[in-house]
């Protein structure tokens, strides 16, 4: 019997060691890891520069609280603000906490409570972020949600217009819906949302928990579309596996998050901040980001060549190294077969295989992943024909 609450459908793998794109389990079996810890280990497992930064901080101090001045927090905030084209940063421990902070800030700054989000969105599992999420399956059994969220179809400009008004505090969106199935927004959709926020005095909040920190080939995914958000949230890839989240905002919002307005005992922990600085210094290099776009294009092209003609593969889509393969069936059994054959991938919804390889993935590793995927998917195709 386990003493853990069984909140996860855990896999049959127990890791022993991991490095780069590879993981070895306690039985000695090696796996090519195309999950990156659900979009967290963007530099691969145990990147040397992050490990060195963390060890240095471990030998200095671990925790003192946010009552103390921290030049390293200031440096991390400066790096984030500069690449996002913004001004202020609050450090939390996770993506859900970052989104909680963004919701609080938007409501306080506007004096309004209504927030528009999107069907199939995912913003977290705390009560406010669960309420913000446009997926009923994560809300079952918890009673009434917060009533100030309105959900509209993604990429539907008219639906947003119909929901918009002077009582709206913010529109909150993902540029690429990750958990919802790797759905990418249209440029026209984003342009209209930005214009509506400006017209009605609402804030544009962009959830970059999964898409941020280089995952799509830009520091943040909104930069592919020329958007100017008021608030951006980041987490996952920010700390290379150490828990950290961030609310990034415009200068005009600074007065609403003053002393006593928000806080976190562990937010901006020295160990996580050291990891975040080293991670950002590695990822926010032009050559590194250009490589992500090149690798993403290569991987999508290889997948289209090998899998695109299979009758049950409906679409292969992505941005940078955030890729979805949409099928006509529940892909959970396929994922289990892939694990048996040494490739670890994720689901995004019921019918989408989600690939989140490290940004440092090698071409040979992408080729190997495609070969394993092709083998398993072809077996599935043969079984259907039979």
Coordinates of C-alpha atoms in Angstrom, one line a residue:
X1 CA 0.0 0.0 0.0
X2 CA 1.2 3.5 -0.9
X3 CA 1.0 6.4 1.6
X4 CA 0.7 8.8 -1.4
X5 CA -2.6 10.2 -2.5
X6 CA -3.1 8.6 -5.9
X7 CA -3.5 11.8 -7.8
X8 CA -1.3 10.6 -10.7
X9 CA -1.6 7.6 -13.0
X10 CA 2.0 6.8 -12.6
X11 CA 4.0 5.0 -15.2
X12 CA 5.9 1.7 -14.6
X13 CA 9.3 3.6 -14.8
X14 CA 11.4 4.6 -11.8
X15 CA 14.3 6.8 -12.8
X16 CA 17.8 6.1 -11.5
X17 CA 19.9 8.6 -13.4
X18 CA 19.3 11.1 -16.2
X19 CA 21.5 13.3 -18.4
X20 CA 20.8 15.3 -21.5
X21 CA 18.0 13.7 -23.5
X22 CA 18.3 10.3 -21.8
X23 CA 17.0 8.6 -18.6
X24 CA 18.0 5.3 -17.1
X25 CA 15.6 3.4 -14.8
X26 CA 16.4 1.4 -11.7
X27 CA 16.5 -1.8 -13.9
X28 CA 19.2 -0.3 -16.2
X29 CA 16.9 0.3 -19.1
X30 CA 17.6 3.6 -21.1
X31 CA 14.9 5.9 -22.4
X32 CA 14.9 8.8 -24.9
X33 CA 13.0 11.4 -22.9
X34 CA 10.8 13.6 -25.1
X35 CA 8.8 14.9 -22.2
X36 CA 11.5 17.1 -20.6
X37 CA 9.7 16.7 -17.3
X38 CA 6.6 18.2 -18.9
X39 CA 8.4 21.0 -20.5
X40 CA 10.7 21.8 -17.6
X41 CA 14.2 20.5 -18.4
X42 CA 14.6 22.7 -21.5
X43 CA 18.4 22.3 -21.4
X44 CA 18.1 18.5 -20.9
X45 CA 18.6 16.7 -17.6
X46 CA 21.3 18.0 -15.3
X47 CA 22.8 20.7 -17.6
X48 CA 26.3 21.4 -16.3
X49 CA 26.0 25.2 -16.1
X50 CA 22.9 25.0 -14.0
X51 CA 24.3 22.3 -11.8
X52 CA 27.4 24.4 -11.1
X53 CA 25.3 27.5 -10.3
X54 CA 23.1 25.5 -7.8
X55 CA 26.2 23.9 -6.1
X56 CA 27.7 27.3 -5.7
X57 CA 24.5 28.6 -4.0
X58 CA 24.2 25.5 -1.9
X59 CA 27.6 26.3 -0.4
X60 CA 26.4 29.9 0.4
X61 CA 22.9 29.8 1.9
X62 CA 19.6 28.0 1.1
X63 CA 16.9 30.2 2.5
X64 CA 16.5 33.4 4.4
X65 CA 13.0 34.7 3.3
X66 CA 12.0 37.6 1.1
X67 CA 12.5 40.1 3.9
X68 CA 16.1 40.3 2.8
X69 CA 17.6 42.1 -0.2
X70 CA 18.7 39.8 -3.0
X71 CA 20.9 41.0 -5.8
X72 CA 20.4 37.6 -7.5
X73 CA 16.6 38.0 -7.5
X74 CA 17.2 41.4 -9.0
X75 CA 19.4 39.9 -11.7
X76 CA 16.9 37.1 -12.5
X77 CA 14.1 39.7 -12.7
X78 CA 16.1 41.9 -15.0
X79 CA 16.8 39.1 -17.3
X80 CA 13.1 38.1 -17.5
X81 CA 11.8 41.7 -17.8
X82 CA 14.3 42.6 -20.6
X83 CA 13.6 39.6 -22.8
X84 CA 9.8 40.0 -22.3
X85 CA 9.9 43.7 -23.0
X86 CA 8.4 44.4 -19.6
X87 CA 9.3 45.9 -16.2
X88 CA 8.3 44.2 -13.0
X89 CA 8.6 40.6 -11.7
X90 CA 7.2 38.6 -8.8
X91 CA 8.7 35.2 -8.1
X92 CA 6.5 32.3 -7.0
X93 CA 7.0 28.5 -6.8
X94 CA 5.0 27.2 -9.7
X95 CA 3.0 27.9 -12.8
X96 CA -0.3 27.7 -10.9
X97 CA 1.0 30.2 -8.3
X98 CA 2.2 32.5 -11.1
X99 CA -1.3 32.4 -12.7
X100 CA -2.9 33.0 -9.3
X101 CA -0.7 36.1 -8.9
X102 CA -1.6 37.3 -12.4
X103 CA -5.4 36.9 -11.7
X104 CA -5.0 38.8 -8.4
X105 CA -3.0 41.6 -10.1
X106 CA -5.4 42.0 -13.0
X107 CA -8.4 42.2 -10.7
X108 CA -6.8 44.7 -8.3
X109 CA -5.4 46.9 -11.1
X110 CA -8.6 47.2 -13.0
X111 CA -11.1 47.1 -10.1
X112 CA -13.0 44.5 -12.1
X113 CA -13.6 40.8 -11.6
X114 CA -14.7 39.2 -14.9
X115 CA -11.9 37.4 -16.8
X116 CA -12.3 35.8 -20.3
X117 CA -10.5 32.5 -20.8
X118 CA -10.8 29.8 -23.5
X119 CA -12.3 26.4 -23.9
X120 CA -9.5 23.7 -23.7
X121 CA -7.2 26.1 -21.9
X122 CA -5.2 25.0 -18.8
X123 CA -4.0 27.4 -16.2
X124 CA -3.4 25.2 -13.1
X125 CA -5.1 23.3 -10.3
X126 CA -5.4 25.8 -7.4
X127 CA -9.0 27.0 -7.0
X128 CA -8.7 30.2 -9.0
X129 CA -6.6 28.7 -11.8
X130 CA -8.9 25.6 -11.9
X131 CA -11.8 28.0 -12.3
X132 CA -9.9 29.8 -15.1
X133 CA -9.3 26.6 -17.0
X134 CA -11.7 25.8 -19.8
X135 CA -11.8 22.0 -19.2
X136 CA -14.6 20.6 -17.1
X137 CA -12.8 17.3 -16.4
X138 CA -10.4 18.8 -13.9
X139 CA -13.3 20.5 -11.9
X140 CA -15.4 17.4 -11.1
X141 CA -16.2 16.9 -7.5
X142 CA -15.1 20.3 -6.2
X143 CA -18.4 22.1 -6.2
X144 CA -19.1 25.6 -7.7
X145 CA -16.2 27.3 -9.3
X146 CA -15.4 31.0 -9.1
X147 CA -18.2 32.7 -11.1
X148 CA -16.1 35.5 -12.6
X149 CA -14.6 33.5 -15.5
X150 CA -16.2 33.3 -18.9
X151 CA -15.0 30.6 -21.4
X152 CA -15.2 31.1 -25.2
X153 CA -14.0 29.0 -28.1
X154 CA -10.3 29.5 -29.0
X155 CA -9.5 31.3 -32.3
X156 CA -13.1 32.6 -32.4
X157 CA -13.0 36.4 -32.6
X158 CA -16.8 36.8 -32.7
X159 CA -17.2 34.8 -29.5
X160 CA -14.6 37.1 -27.7
X161 CA -16.4 40.2 -29.0
X162 CA -19.7 38.9 -27.7
X163 CA -18.2 38.3 -24.2
X164 CA -16.3 41.5 -24.0
X165 CA -17.4 44.6 -22.1
X166 CA -16.4 47.3 -19.7
X167 CA -16.7 44.8 -16.8
X168 CA -13.9 42.7 -18.1
X169 CA -10.7 42.8 -16.1
X170 CA -8.6 40.7 -18.5
X171 CA -8.4 38.3 -21.3
X172 CA -6.2 35.4 -20.3
X173 CA -4.8 33.0 -23.0
X174 CA -2.2 30.6 -24.1
X175 CA -0.5 31.3 -27.4
X176 CA -0.3 27.5 -27.8
X177 CA -2.8 25.5 -25.8
X178 CA -0.5 22.8 -24.4
X179 CA -2.6 20.5 -22.2
X180 CA -5.6 21.3 -24.5
X181 CA -4.1 19.6 -27.6
X182 CA -1.3 21.8 -29.0
X183 CA -3.6 24.3 -30.6
X184 CA -1.9 27.4 -32.0
X185 CA -3.7 30.8 -32.1
X186 CA -4.1 32.8 -35.3
X187 CA -2.5 36.1 -35.9
X188 CA -5.9 37.8 -36.7
X189 CA -7.3 36.3 -33.5
X190 CA -4.5 37.7 -31.4
X191 CA -4.7 41.1 -33.1
X192 CA -8.4 41.4 -32.4
X193 CA -7.9 40.4 -28.7
X194 CA -5.2 43.0 -28.2
X195 CA -7.4 45.7 -29.8
X196 CA -10.4 44.7 -27.7
X197 CA -8.3 44.9 -24.5
X198 CA -7.2 48.4 -25.5
X199 CA -10.8 49.5 -26.4
X200 CA -12.3 48.3 -23.1
X201 CA -9.4 49.0 -20.8
X202 CA -8.9 45.3 -20.0
X203 CA -5.5 43.7 -19.4
X204 CA -4.0 41.1 -21.8
X205 CA -2.6 38.2 -19.7
X206 CA -0.6 35.6 -21.5
X207 CA 0.1 32.3 -19.8
X208 CA 3.6 31.1 -21.0
X209 CA 4.0 28.4 -18.3
X210 CA 4.7 25.7 -21.0
X211 CA 5.5 27.9 -24.0
X212 CA 8.0 30.2 -22.4
X213 CA 11.8 30.1 -21.8
X214 CA 12.7 29.2 -25.4
X215 CA 10.3 26.3 -25.9
X216 CA 8.9 27.7 -29.2
X217 CA 12.1 29.3 -30.5
X218 CA 11.5 32.7 -29.0
X219 CA 12.0 33.6 -25.3
X220 CA 8.2 33.7 -25.1
X221 CA 5.7 32.4 -27.7
X222 CA 3.8 35.7 -27.8
X223 CA 6.8 37.2 -29.5
X224 CA 6.1 35.2 -32.7
X225 CA 3.0 37.3 -33.1
X226 CA 4.2 40.8 -32.1
X227 CA 1.9 41.0 -29.1
X228 CA 2.3 43.5 -26.3
X229 CA 0.8 41.8 -23.2
X230 CA 0.3 43.6 -19.8
X231 CA 1.1 40.5 -17.8
X232 CA 3.0 37.3 -18.7
X233 CA 3.4 34.2 -16.5
X234 CA 6.4 31.8 -16.6
X235 CA 7.4 28.7 -14.7
X236 CA 8.3 25.2 -16.0
X237 CA 11.4 25.8 -18.1
X238 CA 12.6 28.7 -16.0
X239 CA 14.4 26.7 -13.4
X240 CA 15.6 23.5 -15.2
X241 CA 13.7 21.4 -12.6
X242 CA 14.0 23.6 -9.6
X243 CA 10.6 25.0 -8.5
X244 CA 10.0 28.5 -9.6
X245 CA 7.3 30.6 -11.3
X246 CA 7.1 34.3 -12.2
X247 CA 4.6 37.0 -12.9
X248 CA 6.0 39.6 -15.3
X249 CA 4.2 42.9 -15.7
X250 CA 4.3 46.4 -17.1
X251 CA 5.5 49.3 -15.0
X252 CA 2.0 50.7 -14.7
X253 CA 1.0 47.7 -12.5
X254 CA 3.8 48.2 -10.0
X255 CA 1.6 50.3 -7.6
X256 CA -0.9 47.5 -7.2
X257 CA 1.6 44.9 -5.9
X258 CA 3.1 46.9 -3.1
X259 CA 4.2 45.8 0.4
X260 CA 1.7 43.3 1.9
X261 CA -0.4 42.9 -1.3
X262 CA 1.0 39.5 -2.3
X263 CA 3.7 37.2 -1.1
X264 CA 5.3 33.8 -0.9
X265 CA 7.5 32.2 1.7
X266 CA 9.5 30.2 -0.7
X267 CA 9.0 32.3 -3.9
X268 CA 12.4 33.3 -5.4
X269 CA 14.2 30.8 -3.2
X270 CA 18.0 31.3 -3.6
X271 CA 18.6 27.8 -5.1
X272 CA 15.8 28.2 -7.6
X273 CA 17.0 31.7 -8.5
X274 CA 20.5 30.4 -9.1
X275 CA 19.1 27.7 -11.4
X276 CA 16.9 30.3 -13.2
X277 CA 19.8 32.7 -13.9
X278 CA 22.0 29.9 -15.3
X279 CA 19.1 28.6 -17.4
X280 CA 18.2 31.9 -18.9
X281 CA 21.8 32.8 -19.7
X282 CA 22.1 29.6 -21.7
X283 CA 18.7 29.7 -23.4
X284 CA 18.3 33.4 -24.2
X285 CA 21.2 33.3 -26.8
X286 CA 20.2 34.0 -30.3
X287 CA 22.0 31.0 -31.7
X288 CA 20.3 28.7 -29.2
X289 CA 16.8 30.0 -30.1
X290 CA 17.5 29.8 -33.8
X291 CA 18.4 26.2 -33.3
X292 CA 15.1 25.5 -31.6
X293 CA 13.2 26.7 -34.7
X294 CA 15.4 24.7 -37.0
X295 CA 15.1 21.6 -34.9
X296 CA 11.3 22.0 -34.6
X297 CA 11.0 22.4 -38.4
X298 CA 13.2 19.3 -39.0
X299 CA 11.2 17.2 -36.5
X300 CA 7.8 18.2 -37.9
X301 CA 9.0 17.5 -41.5
X302 CA 10.3 14.1 -40.5
X303 CA 7.1 13.3 -38.7
X304 CA 5.0 14.4 -41.7
X305 CA 7.2 12.2 -44.0
X306 CA 6.9 9.1 -41.8
X307 CA 3.4 9.4 -40.2
X308 CA 1.5 12.0 -42.3
X309 CA 0.0 9.4 -44.6
X310 CA -1.3 7.1 -41.9
X311 CA -5.2 7.2 -42.1
X312 CA -5.6 7.7 -38.4
X313 CA -3.2 10.6 -38.1
X314 CA -5.3 13.7 -38.6
X315 CA -2.7 16.5 -38.1
X316 CA 0.9 17.1 -37.0
X317 CA 1.3 20.7 -35.7
X318 CA 3.6 22.6 -33.5
X319 CA 5.7 25.7 -32.8
X320 CA 9.4 25.2 -32.2
X321 CA 9.9 22.1 -30.1
X322 CA 6.3 21.9 -28.8
X323 CA 4.7 19.4 -31.2
X324 CA 1.4 17.5 -31.3
X325 CA 0.4 14.5 -33.4
X326 CA -3.4 14.3 -33.5
X327 CA -4.9 10.8 -34.0
X328 CA -8.4 9.5 -34.3
X329 CA -8.3 7.4 -31.1
X330 CA -7.2 7.6 -27.5
X331 CA -3.4 7.5 -27.7
X332 CA -2.7 6.2 -24.1
X333 CA -2.0 2.6 -25.3
X334 CA 0.4 4.0 -27.9
X335 CA 2.3 5.9 -25.3
X336 CA 2.6 2.7 -23.2
X337 CA 4.0 0.9 -26.3
X338 CA 6.5 3.7 -26.9
X339 CA 7.8 3.5 -23.4
X340 CA 8.3 -0.2 -23.7
X341 CA 10.4 0.6 -26.8
X342 CA 12.5 3.3 -25.1
X343 CA 10.7 6.5 -26.0
X344 CA 8.9 8.6 -23.4
X345 CA 6.3 11.1 -24.7
X346 CA 3.1 12.8 -23.4
X347 CA -0.6 13.1 -24.1
X348 CA -2.3 16.4 -24.7
X349 CA -5.9 15.6 -24.3
X350 CA -7.2 12.2 -25.3
X351 CA -6.1 12.0 -28.9
X352 CA -2.9 14.0 -29.2
X353 CA 0.7 12.7 -28.7
X354 CA 2.7 15.6 -27.3
X355 CA 6.5 15.9 -28.0
X356 CA 8.5 18.2 -25.7
X357 CA 12.1 17.2 -26.3
X358 CA 14.9 19.2 -24.7
X359 CA 15.9 22.3 -26.7
X360 CA 19.4 20.7 -26.8
X361 CA 18.2 17.6 -28.5
X362 CA 20.5 16.2 -31.2
X363 CA 19.4 15.5 -34.8
X364 CA 20.4 11.8 -34.2
X365 CA 18.1 11.7 -31.2
X366 CA 15.2 13.2 -33.2
X367 CA 15.8 10.6 -35.9
X368 CA 15.7 7.8 -33.3
X369 CA 12.5 9.1 -31.8
X370 CA 10.8 9.3 -35.2
X371 CA 12.0 5.8 -36.0
X372 CA 10.4 4.4 -32.8
X373 CA 7.2 6.4 -33.3
X374 CA 7.0 5.2 -36.9
X375 CA 7.5 1.5 -35.9
X376 CA 4.8 1.6 -33.2
X377 CA 2.3 3.7 -35.3
X378 CA 2.8 1.4 -38.3
X379 CA 2.0 -1.7 -36.1
X380 CA -1.2 0.1 -35.0
X381 CA -2.0 0.7 -38.7
X382 CA -1.4 -2.9 -39.6
X383 CA -3.6 -4.0 -36.7
X384 CA -6.4 -1.8 -38.0
X385 CA -6.1 -3.2 -41.5
X386 CA -6.2 -6.7 -40.2

